[in-house]
Coordinates of C-alpha atoms and ligand atoms in Angstrom, one line a residue:
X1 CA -0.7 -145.4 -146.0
X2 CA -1.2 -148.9 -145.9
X3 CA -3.6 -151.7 -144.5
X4 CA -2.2 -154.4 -142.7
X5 CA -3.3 -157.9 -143.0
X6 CA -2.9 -160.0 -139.8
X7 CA -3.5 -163.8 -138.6
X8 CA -2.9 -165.6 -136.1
X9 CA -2.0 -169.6 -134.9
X10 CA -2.2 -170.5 -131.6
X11 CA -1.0 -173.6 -129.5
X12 CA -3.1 -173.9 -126.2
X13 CA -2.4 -177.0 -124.3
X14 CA -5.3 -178.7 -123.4
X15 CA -5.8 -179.7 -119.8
X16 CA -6.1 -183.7 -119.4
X17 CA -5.3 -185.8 -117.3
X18 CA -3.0 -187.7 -119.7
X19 CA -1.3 -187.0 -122.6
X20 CA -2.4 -187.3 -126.2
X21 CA -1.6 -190.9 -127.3
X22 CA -0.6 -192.7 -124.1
X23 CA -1.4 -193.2 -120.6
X24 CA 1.5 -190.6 -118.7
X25 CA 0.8 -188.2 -116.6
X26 CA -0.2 -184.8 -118.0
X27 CA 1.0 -182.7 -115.4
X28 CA 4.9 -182.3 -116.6
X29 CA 5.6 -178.9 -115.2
X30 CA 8.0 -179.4 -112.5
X31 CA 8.4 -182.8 -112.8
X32 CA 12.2 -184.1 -112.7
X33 CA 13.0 -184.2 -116.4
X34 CA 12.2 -187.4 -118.8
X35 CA 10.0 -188.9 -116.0
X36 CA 7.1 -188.7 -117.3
X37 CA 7.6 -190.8 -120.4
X38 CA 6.9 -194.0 -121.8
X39 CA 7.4 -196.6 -124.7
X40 CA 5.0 -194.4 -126.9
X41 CA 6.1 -190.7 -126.8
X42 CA 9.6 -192.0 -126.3
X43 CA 8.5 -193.5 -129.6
X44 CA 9.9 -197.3 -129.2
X45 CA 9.4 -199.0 -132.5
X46 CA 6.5 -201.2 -132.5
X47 CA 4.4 -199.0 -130.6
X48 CA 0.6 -197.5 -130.8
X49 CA -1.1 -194.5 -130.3
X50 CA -4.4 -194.6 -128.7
X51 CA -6.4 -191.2 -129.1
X52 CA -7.4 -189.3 -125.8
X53 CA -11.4 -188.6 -125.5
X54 CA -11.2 -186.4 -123.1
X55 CA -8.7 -183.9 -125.7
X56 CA -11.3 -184.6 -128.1
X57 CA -13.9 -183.6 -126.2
X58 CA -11.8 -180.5 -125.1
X59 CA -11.2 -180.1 -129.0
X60 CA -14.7 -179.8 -129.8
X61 CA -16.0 -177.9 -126.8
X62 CA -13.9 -175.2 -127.7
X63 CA -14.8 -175.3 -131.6
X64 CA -18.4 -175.1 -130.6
X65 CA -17.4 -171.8 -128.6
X66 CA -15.8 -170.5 -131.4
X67 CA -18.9 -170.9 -133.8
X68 CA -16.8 -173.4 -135.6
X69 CA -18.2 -176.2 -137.7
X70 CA -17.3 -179.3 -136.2
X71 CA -16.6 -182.4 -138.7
X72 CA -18.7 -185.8 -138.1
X73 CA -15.4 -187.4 -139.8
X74 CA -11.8 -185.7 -139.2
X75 CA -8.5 -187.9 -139.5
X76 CA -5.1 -187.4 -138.0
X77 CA -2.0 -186.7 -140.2
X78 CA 2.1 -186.7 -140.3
X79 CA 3.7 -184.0 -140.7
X80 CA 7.0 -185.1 -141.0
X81 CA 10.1 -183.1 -140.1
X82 CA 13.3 -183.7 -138.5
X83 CA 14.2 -181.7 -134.7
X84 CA 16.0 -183.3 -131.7
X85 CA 12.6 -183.0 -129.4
X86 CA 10.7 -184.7 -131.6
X87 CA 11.5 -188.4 -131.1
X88 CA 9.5 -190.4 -134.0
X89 CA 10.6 -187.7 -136.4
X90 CA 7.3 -186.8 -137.2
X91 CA 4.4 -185.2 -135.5
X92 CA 0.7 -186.4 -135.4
X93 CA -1.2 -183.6 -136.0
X94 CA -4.2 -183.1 -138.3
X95 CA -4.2 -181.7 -141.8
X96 CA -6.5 -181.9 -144.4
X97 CA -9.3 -183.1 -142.7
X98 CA -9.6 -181.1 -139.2
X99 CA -11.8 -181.6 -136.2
X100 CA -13.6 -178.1 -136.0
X101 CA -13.6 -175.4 -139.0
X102 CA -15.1 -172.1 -140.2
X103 CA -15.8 -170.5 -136.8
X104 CA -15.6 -166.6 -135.6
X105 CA -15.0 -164.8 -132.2
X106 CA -16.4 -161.3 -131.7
X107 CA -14.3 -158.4 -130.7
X108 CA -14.3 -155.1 -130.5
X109 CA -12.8 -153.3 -133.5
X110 CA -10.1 -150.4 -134.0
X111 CA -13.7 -148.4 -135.2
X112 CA -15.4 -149.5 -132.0
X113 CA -17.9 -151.6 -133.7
X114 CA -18.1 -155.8 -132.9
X115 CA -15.9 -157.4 -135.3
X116 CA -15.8 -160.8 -136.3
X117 CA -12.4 -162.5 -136.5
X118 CA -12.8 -165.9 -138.9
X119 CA -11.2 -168.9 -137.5
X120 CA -10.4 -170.9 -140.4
X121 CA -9.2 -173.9 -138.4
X122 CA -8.8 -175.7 -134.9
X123 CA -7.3 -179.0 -134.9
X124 CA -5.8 -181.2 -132.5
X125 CA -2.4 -182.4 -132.2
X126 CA 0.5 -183.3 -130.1
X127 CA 3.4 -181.4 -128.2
X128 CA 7.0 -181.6 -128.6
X129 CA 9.9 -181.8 -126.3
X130 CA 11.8 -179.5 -124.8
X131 CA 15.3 -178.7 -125.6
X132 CA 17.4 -177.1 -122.8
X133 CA 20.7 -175.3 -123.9
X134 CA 23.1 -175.9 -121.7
X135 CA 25.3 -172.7 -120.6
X136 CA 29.1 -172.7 -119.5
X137 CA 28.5 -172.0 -115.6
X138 CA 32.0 -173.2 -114.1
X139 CA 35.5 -174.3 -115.2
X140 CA 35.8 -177.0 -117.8
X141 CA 38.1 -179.0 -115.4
X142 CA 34.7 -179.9 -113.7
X143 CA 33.7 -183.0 -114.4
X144 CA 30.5 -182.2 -114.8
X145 CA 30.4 -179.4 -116.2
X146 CA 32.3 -181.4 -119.0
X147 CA 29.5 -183.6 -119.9
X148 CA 27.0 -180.8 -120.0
X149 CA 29.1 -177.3 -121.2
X150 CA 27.5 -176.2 -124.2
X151 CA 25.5 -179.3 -124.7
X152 CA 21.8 -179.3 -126.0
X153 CA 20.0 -181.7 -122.9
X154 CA 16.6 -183.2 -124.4
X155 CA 13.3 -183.5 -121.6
X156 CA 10.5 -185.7 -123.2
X157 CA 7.9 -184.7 -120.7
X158 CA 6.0 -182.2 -122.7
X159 CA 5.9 -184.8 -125.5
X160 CA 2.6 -186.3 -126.4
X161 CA 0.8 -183.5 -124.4
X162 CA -2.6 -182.5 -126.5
X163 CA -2.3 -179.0 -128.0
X164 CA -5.2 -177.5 -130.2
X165 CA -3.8 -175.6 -132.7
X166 CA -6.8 -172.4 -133.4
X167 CA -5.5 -170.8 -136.5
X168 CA -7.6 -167.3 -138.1
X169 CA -8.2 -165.4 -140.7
X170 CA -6.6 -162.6 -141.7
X171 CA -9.3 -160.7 -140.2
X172 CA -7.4 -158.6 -137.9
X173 CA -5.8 -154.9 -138.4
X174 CA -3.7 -153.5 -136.1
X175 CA -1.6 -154.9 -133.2
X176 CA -4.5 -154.0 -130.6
X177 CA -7.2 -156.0 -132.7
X178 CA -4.7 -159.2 -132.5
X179 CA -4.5 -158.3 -128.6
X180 CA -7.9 -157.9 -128.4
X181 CA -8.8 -161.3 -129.9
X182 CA -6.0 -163.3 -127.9
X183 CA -7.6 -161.9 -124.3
X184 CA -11.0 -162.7 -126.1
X185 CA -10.1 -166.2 -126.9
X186 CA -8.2 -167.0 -123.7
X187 CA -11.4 -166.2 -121.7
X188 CA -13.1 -168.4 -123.8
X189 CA -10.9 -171.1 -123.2
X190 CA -10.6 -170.4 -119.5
X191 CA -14.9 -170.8 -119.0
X192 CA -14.2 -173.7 -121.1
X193 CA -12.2 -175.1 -118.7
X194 CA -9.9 -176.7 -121.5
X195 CA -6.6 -174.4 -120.9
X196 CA -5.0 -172.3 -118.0
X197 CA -4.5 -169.1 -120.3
X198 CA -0.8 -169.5 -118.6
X199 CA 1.5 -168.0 -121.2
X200 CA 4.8 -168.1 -118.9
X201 CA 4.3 -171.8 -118.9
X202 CA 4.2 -172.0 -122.5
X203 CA -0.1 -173.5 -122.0
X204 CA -0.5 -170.8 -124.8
X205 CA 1.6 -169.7 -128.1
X206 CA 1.2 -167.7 -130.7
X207 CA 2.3 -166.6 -134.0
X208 CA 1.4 -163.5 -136.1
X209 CA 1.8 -163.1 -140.0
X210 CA 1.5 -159.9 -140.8
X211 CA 1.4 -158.4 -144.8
X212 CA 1.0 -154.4 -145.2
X213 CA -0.7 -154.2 -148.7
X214 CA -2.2 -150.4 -150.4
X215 CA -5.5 -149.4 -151.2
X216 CA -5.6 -150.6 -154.8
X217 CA -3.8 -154.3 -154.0
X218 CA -6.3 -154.8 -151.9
X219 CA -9.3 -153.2 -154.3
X220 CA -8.1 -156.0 -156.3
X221 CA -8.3 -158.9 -154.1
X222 CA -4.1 -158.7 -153.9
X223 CA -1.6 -158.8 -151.1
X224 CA 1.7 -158.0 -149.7
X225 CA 4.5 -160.5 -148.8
X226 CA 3.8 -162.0 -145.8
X227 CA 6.3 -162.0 -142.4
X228 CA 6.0 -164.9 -139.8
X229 CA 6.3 -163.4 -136.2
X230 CA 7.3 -166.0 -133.4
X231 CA 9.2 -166.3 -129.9
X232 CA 5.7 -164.5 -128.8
X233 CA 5.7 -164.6 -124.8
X234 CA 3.2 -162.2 -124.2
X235 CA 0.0 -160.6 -125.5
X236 CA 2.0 -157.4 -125.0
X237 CA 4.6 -159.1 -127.2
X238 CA 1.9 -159.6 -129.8
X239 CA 0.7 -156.1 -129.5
X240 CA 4.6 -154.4 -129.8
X241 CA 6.0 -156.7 -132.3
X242 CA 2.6 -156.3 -134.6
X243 CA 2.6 -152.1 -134.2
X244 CA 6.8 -152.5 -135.3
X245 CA 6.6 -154.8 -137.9
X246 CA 4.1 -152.2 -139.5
X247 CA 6.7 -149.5 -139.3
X248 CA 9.5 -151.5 -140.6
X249 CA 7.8 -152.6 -143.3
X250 CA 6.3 -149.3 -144.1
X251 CA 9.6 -148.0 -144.0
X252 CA 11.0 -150.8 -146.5
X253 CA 7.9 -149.7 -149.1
X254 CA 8.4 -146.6 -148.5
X255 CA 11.9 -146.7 -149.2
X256 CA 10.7 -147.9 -152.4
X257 CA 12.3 -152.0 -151.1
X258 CA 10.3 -154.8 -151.4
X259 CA 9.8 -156.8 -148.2
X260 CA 11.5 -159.9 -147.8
X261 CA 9.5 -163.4 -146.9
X262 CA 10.6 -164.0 -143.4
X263 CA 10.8 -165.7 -140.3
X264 CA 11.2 -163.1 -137.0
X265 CA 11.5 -163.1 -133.9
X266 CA 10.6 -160.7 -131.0
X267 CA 13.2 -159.7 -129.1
X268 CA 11.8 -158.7 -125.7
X269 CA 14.9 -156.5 -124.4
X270 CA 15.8 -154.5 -127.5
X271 CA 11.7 -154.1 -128.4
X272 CA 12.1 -155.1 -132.4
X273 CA 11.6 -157.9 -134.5
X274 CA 14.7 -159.8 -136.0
X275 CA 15.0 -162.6 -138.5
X276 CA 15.4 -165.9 -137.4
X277 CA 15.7 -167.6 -141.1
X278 CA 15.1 -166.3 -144.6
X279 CA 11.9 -168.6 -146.1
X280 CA 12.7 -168.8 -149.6
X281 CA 10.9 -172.2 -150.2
X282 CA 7.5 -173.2 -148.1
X283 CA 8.6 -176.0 -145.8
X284 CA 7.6 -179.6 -147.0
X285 CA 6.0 -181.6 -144.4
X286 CA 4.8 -184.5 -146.9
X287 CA 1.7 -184.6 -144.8
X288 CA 0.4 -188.6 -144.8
X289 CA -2.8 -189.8 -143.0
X290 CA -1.6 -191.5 -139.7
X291 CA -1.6 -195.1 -140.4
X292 CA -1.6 -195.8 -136.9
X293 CA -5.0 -194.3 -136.0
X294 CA -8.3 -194.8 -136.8
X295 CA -10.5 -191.8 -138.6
X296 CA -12.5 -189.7 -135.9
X297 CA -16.3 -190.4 -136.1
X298 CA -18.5 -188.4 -134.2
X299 CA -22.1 -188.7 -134.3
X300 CA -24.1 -185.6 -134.5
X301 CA -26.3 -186.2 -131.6
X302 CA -22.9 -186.8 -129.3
X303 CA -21.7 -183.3 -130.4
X304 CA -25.2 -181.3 -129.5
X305 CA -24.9 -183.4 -125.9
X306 CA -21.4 -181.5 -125.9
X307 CA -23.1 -177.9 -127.4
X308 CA -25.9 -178.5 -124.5
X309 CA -23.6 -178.7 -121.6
X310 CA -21.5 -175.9 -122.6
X311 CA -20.9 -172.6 -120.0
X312 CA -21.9 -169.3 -120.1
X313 CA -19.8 -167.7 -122.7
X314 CA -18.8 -164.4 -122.3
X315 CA -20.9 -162.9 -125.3
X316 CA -23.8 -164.9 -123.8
X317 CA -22.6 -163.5 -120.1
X318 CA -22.7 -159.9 -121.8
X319 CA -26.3 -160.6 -123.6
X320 CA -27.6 -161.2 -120.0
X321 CA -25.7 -157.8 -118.8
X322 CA -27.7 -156.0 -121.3
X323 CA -31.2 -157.9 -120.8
X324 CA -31.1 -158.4 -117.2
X325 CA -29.4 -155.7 -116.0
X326 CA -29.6 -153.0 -118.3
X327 CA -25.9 -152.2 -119.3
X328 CA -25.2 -151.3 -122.7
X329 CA -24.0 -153.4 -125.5
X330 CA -20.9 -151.2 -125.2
X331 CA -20.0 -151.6 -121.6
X332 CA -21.6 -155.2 -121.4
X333 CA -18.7 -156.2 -124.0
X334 CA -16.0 -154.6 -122.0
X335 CA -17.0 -156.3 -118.6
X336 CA -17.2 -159.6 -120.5
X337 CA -13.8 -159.5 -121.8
X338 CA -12.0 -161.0 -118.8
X339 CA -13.7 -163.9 -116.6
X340 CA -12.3 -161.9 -113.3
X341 CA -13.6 -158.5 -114.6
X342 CA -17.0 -160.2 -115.3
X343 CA -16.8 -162.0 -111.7
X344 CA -15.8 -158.4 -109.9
X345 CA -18.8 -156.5 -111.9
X346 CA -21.0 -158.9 -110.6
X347 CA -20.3 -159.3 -107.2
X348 CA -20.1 -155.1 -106.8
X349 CA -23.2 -155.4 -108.4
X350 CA -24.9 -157.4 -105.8
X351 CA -23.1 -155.7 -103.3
X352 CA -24.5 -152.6 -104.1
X353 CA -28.2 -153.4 -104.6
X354 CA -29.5 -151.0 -106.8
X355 CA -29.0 -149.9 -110.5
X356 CA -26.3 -152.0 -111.9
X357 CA -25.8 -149.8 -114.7
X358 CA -24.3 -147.2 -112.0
X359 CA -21.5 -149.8 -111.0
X360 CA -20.7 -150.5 -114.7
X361 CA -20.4 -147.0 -115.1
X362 CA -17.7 -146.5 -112.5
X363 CA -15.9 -149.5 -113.9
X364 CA -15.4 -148.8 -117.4
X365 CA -14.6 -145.3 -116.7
X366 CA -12.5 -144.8 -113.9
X367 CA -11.8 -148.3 -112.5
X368 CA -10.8 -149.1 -116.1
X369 CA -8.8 -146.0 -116.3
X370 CA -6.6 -146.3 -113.3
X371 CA -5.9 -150.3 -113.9
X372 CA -4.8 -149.0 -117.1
X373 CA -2.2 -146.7 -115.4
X374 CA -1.0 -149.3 -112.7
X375 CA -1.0 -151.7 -115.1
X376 CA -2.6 -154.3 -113.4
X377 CA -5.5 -156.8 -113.5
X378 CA -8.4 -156.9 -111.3
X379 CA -7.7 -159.4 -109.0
X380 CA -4.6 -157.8 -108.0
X381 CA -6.1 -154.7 -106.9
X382 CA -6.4 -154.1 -103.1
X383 CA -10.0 -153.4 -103.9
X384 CA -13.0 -155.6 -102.8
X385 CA -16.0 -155.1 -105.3
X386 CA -17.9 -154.5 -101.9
X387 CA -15.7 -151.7 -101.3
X388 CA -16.7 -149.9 -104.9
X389 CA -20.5 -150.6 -103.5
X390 CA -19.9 -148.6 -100.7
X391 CA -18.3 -145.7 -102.3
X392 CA -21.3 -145.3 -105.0
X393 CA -23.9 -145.4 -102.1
X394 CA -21.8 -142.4 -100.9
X395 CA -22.4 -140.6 -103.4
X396 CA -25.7 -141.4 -103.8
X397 CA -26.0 -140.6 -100.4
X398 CA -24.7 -137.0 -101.3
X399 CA -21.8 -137.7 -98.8
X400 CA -19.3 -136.7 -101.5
X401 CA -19.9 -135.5 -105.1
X402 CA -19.0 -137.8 -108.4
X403 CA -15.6 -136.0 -108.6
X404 CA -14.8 -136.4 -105.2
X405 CA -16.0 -139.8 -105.4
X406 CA -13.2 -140.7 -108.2
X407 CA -10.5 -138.7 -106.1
X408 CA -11.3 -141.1 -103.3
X409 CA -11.7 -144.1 -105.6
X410 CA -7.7 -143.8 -106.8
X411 CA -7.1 -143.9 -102.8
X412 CA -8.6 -146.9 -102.5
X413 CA -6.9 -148.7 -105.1
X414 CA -3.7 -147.0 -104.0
X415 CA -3.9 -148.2 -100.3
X416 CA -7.3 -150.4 -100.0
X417 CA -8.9 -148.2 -97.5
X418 CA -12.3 -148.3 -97.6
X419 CA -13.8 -145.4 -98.6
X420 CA -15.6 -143.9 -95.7
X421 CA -12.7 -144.0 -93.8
X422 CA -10.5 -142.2 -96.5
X423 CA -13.4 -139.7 -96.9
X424 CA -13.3 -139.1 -93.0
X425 CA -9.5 -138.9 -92.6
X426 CA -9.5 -136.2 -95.6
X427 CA -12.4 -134.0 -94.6
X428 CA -14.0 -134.8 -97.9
X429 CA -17.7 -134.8 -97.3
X430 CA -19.3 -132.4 -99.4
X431 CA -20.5 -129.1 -98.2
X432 CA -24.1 -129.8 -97.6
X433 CA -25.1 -127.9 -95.1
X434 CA -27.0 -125.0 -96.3
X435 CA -26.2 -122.2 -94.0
X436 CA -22.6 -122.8 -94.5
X437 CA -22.9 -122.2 -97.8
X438 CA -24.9 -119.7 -98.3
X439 CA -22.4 -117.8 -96.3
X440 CA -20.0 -118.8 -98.5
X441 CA -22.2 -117.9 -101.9
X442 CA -23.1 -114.3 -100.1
X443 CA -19.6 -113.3 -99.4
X444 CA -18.7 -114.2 -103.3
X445 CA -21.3 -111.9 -104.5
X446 CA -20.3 -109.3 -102.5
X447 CA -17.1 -109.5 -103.8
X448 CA -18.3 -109.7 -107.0
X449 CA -20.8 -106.6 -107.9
X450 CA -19.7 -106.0 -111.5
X451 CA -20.6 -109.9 -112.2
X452 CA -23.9 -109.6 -110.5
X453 CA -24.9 -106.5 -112.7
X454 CA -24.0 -108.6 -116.0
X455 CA -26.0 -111.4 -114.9
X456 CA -29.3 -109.5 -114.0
X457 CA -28.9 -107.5 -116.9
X458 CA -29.2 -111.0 -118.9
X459 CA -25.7 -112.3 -119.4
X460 CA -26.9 -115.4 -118.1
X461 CA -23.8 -117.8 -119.2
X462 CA -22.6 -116.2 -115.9
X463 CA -23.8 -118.9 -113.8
X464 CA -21.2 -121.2 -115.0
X465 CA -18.6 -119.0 -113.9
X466 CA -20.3 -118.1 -110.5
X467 CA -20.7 -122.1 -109.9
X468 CA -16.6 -122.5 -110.5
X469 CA -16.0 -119.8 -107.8
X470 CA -17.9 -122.2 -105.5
X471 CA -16.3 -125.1 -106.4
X472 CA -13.3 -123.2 -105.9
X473 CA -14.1 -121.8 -102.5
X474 CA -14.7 -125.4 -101.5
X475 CA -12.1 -127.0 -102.9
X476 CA -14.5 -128.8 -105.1
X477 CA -16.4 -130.1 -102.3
X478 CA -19.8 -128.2 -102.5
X479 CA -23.2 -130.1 -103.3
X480 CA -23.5 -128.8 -106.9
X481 CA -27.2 -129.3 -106.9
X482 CA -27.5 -127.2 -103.7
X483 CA -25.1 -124.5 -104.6
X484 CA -26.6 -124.1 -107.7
X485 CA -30.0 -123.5 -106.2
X486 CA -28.7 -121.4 -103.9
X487 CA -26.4 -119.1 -106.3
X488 CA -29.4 -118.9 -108.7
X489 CA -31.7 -118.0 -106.0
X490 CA -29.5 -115.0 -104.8
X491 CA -28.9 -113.7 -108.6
X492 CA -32.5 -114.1 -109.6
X493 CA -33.6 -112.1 -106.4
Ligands
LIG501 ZN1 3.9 -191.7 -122.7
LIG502 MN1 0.9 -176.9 -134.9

């Protein structure tokens, strides 16, 4: 057995109007390739950078969220390297000196518990290009498919955007801790305002290193070789590629192998990681402070203006859950975790009017339960929170028992009828009426003499087994408060 060591880096584009250093439009995606460029991110010599406030103030919004400190004095650095989308051959990004450090985000831990996740770092810098491979589509005779067959085409929109780069600790575990953070984190960002949490448009992407190290390396402070996971589309990717690294490296130590230092990649179709480059050396960046740009300088009072004016954060949102409305800690957290689910539990709450704890209930069990198995978010369901309002005041009502209640709520999700109407269509009203069954609790102790003797000679456990024939009789449809009554009263007699 080992223990594996996780962290994660994560670009999130920020969402300004314009990009980091210069005056174009922000809002690349879709936009007819290298149009929205200028003399600056086309990086013309002789040109400045101006900084963007409003990424700034993005930057340190989010930092503040994160329970990060944030620096009165942070600089911008090179990091120089060489790649056809990066025009100036360098990249302004921030090194030794960052905007916001030392932060955590709460999850929920492999044990259950709230963990804290540290994040070491969040820094702002800028986006590169995009490089488009060209592939072969027609006959080289084409014209022009001769000018572009096999070529590499460069599109300069996406460079200059403001990305803030949120790197952790190696705080996390397991592939499910790392997935857990990343949904934290992008709610975070999403109440923030400062990113879309659109991973298919590239607004967010992450990295994983991963070391597996045993019990006494890490008694003594010691760990494994570390492995670079990218090419991450998805938080499933995340999630897969962490829980298969673990086996393959377990395997390798196992094996008695040592694991190489490498760079992977996840490859979606065939569900494993593969390597991408060997790392024998660390990269060199000769990070330099940006000549070009002024240190940041932000008073104190500026940044508890920013701090003042924040949102409700979801562990704030989840603190209210549990003072206001009387959830536990436990389910507050799990309501909180997505915006949407957050938004839903609240509106069904409201809908329904009376203990909000009841609606929570019905969420985190079976709502969660059955998105869990459709795989699908919230907000695609066919399911109004309204609808989920009415179907607990059923049961309340003692229309339908609980069971019957979660029979009818996989209907609803399944076709988005509303639940009286299913409830109607299926006969599924409880048996309430008390003649009809009593009739149906004498004629099972008639049957049943033998069983009746054991119980009134004191094998009381009986009634449990008595109470299944009803339910069975019914087809599970029987007030169980009624029928017990009525069984018991019958027995006892
Ligand atoms: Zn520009
Ligand atoms: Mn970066």
């Amino acid at each position: 057995m080992y223990q594996a060591v996780i962290g994660m880096e994560l670009h999130a584009q920020l969402l300004t109007q314009s990009k980091m250093f210069c005056g174009c439009s922000a809002d690349y995606w879709e936009a007819p390739p290298n149009s929205h460029v200028c003399p600056v991110c086309l990086a013309m010599p002789g040109v400045l950078p101006v900084i963007n406030a409003s990424a700034v103030e993005q930057t340190v919004r989010a930092g503040l969220a994160l329970n990060c400190q944030i620096a009165p004095f942070s600089r911008f650095a090179r990091k120089n390297y060489h790649y056809p989308d990066l025009p100036k051959g360098y990249q302004i990004s921030q090194y030794e000196l960052p905007l916001c450090h030392d932060g955590w985000l709460l999850i929920e831990g492999d044990d259950g518990q709230p963990k804290r996740i540290g994040i070491r770092r969040a820094h702002l810098e800028e986006d590169t290009g995009k490089s488009i491979h060209v592939v072969p589509l027609g006959p080289v005779s084409d014209r022009a498919n001769r000018r572009t067959d096999g070529a590499t085409l460069i599109d300069l929109n996406r460079a200059g955007l403001p990305l803030l780069e949120i790197v952790t600790e190696a705080d996390m575990q397991s592939g499910e801790e790392a997935y857990r953070y990343l949904v934290k984190l992008r709610t975070i960002l999403r109440t923030l305002g400062v990113n879309s949490g659109d991973m298919e448009k590239g607004a967010m992407r992450c990295e994983v290193n991963l070391s597996l190290r045993t019990a006494q390396q890490a008694a003594a402070g010691q760990y494994g070789v570390k492995v670079e996971v990218k090419n991450l589309n998805s938080f499933k990717a995340v999630r897969d590629s962490i829980a298969f690294e673990i086996q393959r490296q377990t395997a390798v130590l196992d094996g008695g192998r040592a694991v190489r230092q490498v760079t992977m990649g996840w490859d979606e179709n065939r569900r494993c990681t593969v390597v991408q480059r060997s790392k024998e050396s660390s990269e060199d960046y000769r990070y330099f402070p940006e000549p070009d740009l002024p240190p940041l300088e932000l008073s104190r009072a500026w940044v508890e203006q920013v701090r003042a004016a924040l949102p409700e954060l979801p562990d704030a949102r989840a603190a209210r859950f549990v003072r206001d409305l009387e959830l536990t800690p436990r389910d507050a957290a799990l309501l909180t975790v997505e915006r949407a689910v957050a938004d839903w539990f609240e509106e069904a709450a409201a809908a329904y009017g009376g203990a909000a704890k009841e609606v929570a209930n019905w969420m985190t069990g079976q709502l969660f339960a059955l998105l869990k198995s459709e795989e699908g978010n919230i907000a695609s369901l066919p399911l109004q929170p309204a609808a989920l309002a009415e179907l607990i005041r059923l049961v309340d009502a003692g229309l339908i028992n609980r069971n019957t209640g979660k029979k009818v709520l996989e209907q609803m999700v399944a076709t988005g009828q509303p639940p009286a109407a299913i409830v109607e269509a299926q006969g599924l009203a409880q048996l309430s009426d008390e003649s009809g069954l009593a009739q149906v609790i004498d004629a099972l102790l008639a049957a049943n003499p033998g069983e009746v003797a054991k119980y009134r000679a004191g094998k009381t456990s009986l009634l449990g087994w008595f109470m299944g024939q009803v339910m069975k009789e019914t087809r599970g449809q029987a007030n169980p408060d009624l029928a017990r009554a009525l069984v018991l009263e019958r027995l006892e007699r």
